[in-house]
Amino acid sequence: MLGQLTNPGPVARSVYLGAALCGIWAIWSAVLMAPGEVRVDLHEGDMLHLADLVLRMAQGLWPHIDYMTPLGVAGIAPIAAFVSGGMGLGQAFLAAQVAVAACFVPMFWWIGVSRLRAGWLALGLGALGLTIILAMVHGGEGRSLSVAMHYNRWAWAAAYGAMALALLPPVRAFPLVDGVLYGLLFSVLALTKIPYFVAFLPGVLVALAARGEGRTVLVALGTGAAALLALTLVAGPRLWPAYLGDLLTVMGSTSRVEPTAPLFEVVAGAAALPATALAFVAAAFLRQGGQKEAGLTLLVLVPGFFLVTWQNFGNDPQWLPFLGLMLLALRPAEDRRLLIVGVAALALGMPSAVNTAMSAFRHRDANPALYVEVIPGHPDLTAISPLIEDVKGRVPVAGFAGDPAPVVAGEALPVCHLSAGSSRMLGALAEVAVAAGQGARPAFLADLYGNAWLFGAGPVLEDGAPWHYAGLPGGAAAEVLLVPDCPVSPRARDEVLAEAEAAGWVLTEIARGPAGRVYEIGRD
């Protein structure tokens, strides 16, 4: 009896693993849902962006078809579904994270049973994937709470699953189950954030080809096609050309070429170089240690690690703890080199992984008295008071303004860059429009965001964009133009005004206030 407890058989280990994963999901989900509201300390602009995306979809509008965004429907629909079901916006975000994590529990269990013999490494991989989905921070080592870039976290979890299936040879071939998982996971990646799909598909295909898993590929293709067909039947065939159009628009945008650091810094900068060296050394050691297929697969995956890290704001290499777990799982018992490299990868990635895992507990323990409502009518979506109330802008010293200020209706606009309090400024600008009797007219906002409607400035702009990347999306339906004196992005404001002039808009000032000006749009 004692031997069975200390050295359980495969069936018992599988049961224990399933129970442990369900326990992790249940504990973190309970902690996440406990406050009944979202509390953030950082990235209030991203919160506004997310709220705009979700509320539009909850109203029956489809991403890409009815409004422009490069983000896929899979990162928006789970939250919108809970909002449509009657939940508040903040509660819906929390519930969506719980639901998404629940969908991943069976996948991590299967990987653990079919590849990792349901051992401690299987539990580690499942814990890594589940806690990143249920986090309340975008990554990194900072303690601030944020809902920003939740889609990156969800996509990382799906990528962990797909890459683990590819890197770890199965104990026994199950092409049907593996193929279905590959098809679903890459459908999720394609419909959440396309760079993940592009980055990791080549490495997975190399692994499947090296192992001769043709049947798995066929099942994956069939599953992916079925998933996309089902979405097409729901959304309509216009979704795909519209999605492609949004992606091409963003690729050509000059306003968001690099979310944070240049690619060279992400790959070979002083902070990134140790991780980069580890990744390539790991691939070499795998091949030298007899794991030729895994070594080749990792070598093809490494550029994908860099691409996604570079493309994500903050450039957090969230592939490091995953790599460490894979190396420990793949190493032969006598291979100390892979043990050292695997432990080093875990050590480098652990600060971010632990911070991500513990963020749900910090969110639960945050003092609600310090947080205030961000968007009128959504009391369960809150941010720490200074982030909202302390409106701050930066202006150049006289004589050092740099580029000339844009001129609208013969008058130069102020030169200013808003650094905090964007929601209060948006609300104040919306109040100017409402006070001038323009609150019911569709409004275009000349700034990085397109969500003045959240604060009462007109209805949702038809064919608009929650985030400005390029052009005048929704401009054909706009009747008034809101121009902030101190925009979040002066570049975005200037680009909108230049596009408006090129489109033949004739702007007549209707009203102005401390936050900015309201112009009626006439067209030549």
Short mmCIF file of C-alpha atoms in Angstrom, two decimals, residues 256-272 306-316:
data_model
loop_
_atom_site.label_atom_id
_atom_site.label_comp_id
_atom_site.label_asym_id
_atom_site.label_seq_id
_atom_site.Cartn_x
_atom_site.Cartn_y
_atom_site.Cartn_z
CA ARG A 256 3.15 51.53 -34.04
CA VAL A 257 6.14 50.10 -35.85
CA GLU A 258 7.79 48.78 -32.69
CA PRO A 259 5.70 48.43 -29.52
CA THR A 260 8.76 48.87 -27.28
CA ALA A 261 12.38 48.09 -28.19
CA PRO A 262 13.91 47.56 -31.64
CA LEU A 263 14.31 43.98 -32.80
CA PHE A 264 18.09 44.09 -32.38
CA GLU A 265 17.69 45.00 -28.70
CA VAL A 266 15.21 42.17 -28.16
CA VAL A 267 17.62 39.64 -29.67
CA ALA A 268 21.11 40.93 -28.90
CA GLY A 269 20.73 43.77 -26.41
CA ALA A 270 22.55 43.60 -23.10
CA ALA A 271 19.49 42.35 -21.20
CA ALA A 272 18.40 39.89 -23.89
CA PHE A 306 12.15 36.60 -30.79
CA LEU A 307 9.40 37.74 -33.18
CA VAL A 308 6.61 37.48 -30.61
CA THR A 309 8.72 39.01 -27.84
CA TRP A 310 9.63 41.95 -30.07
CA GLN A 311 6.05 42.44 -31.23
CA ASN A 312 4.61 42.43 -27.69
CA PHE A 313 4.68 45.60 -25.62
CA GLY A 314 7.27 45.32 -22.85
CA ASN A 315 9.28 42.67 -24.70
CA ASP A 316 8.90 40.15 -21.88
#
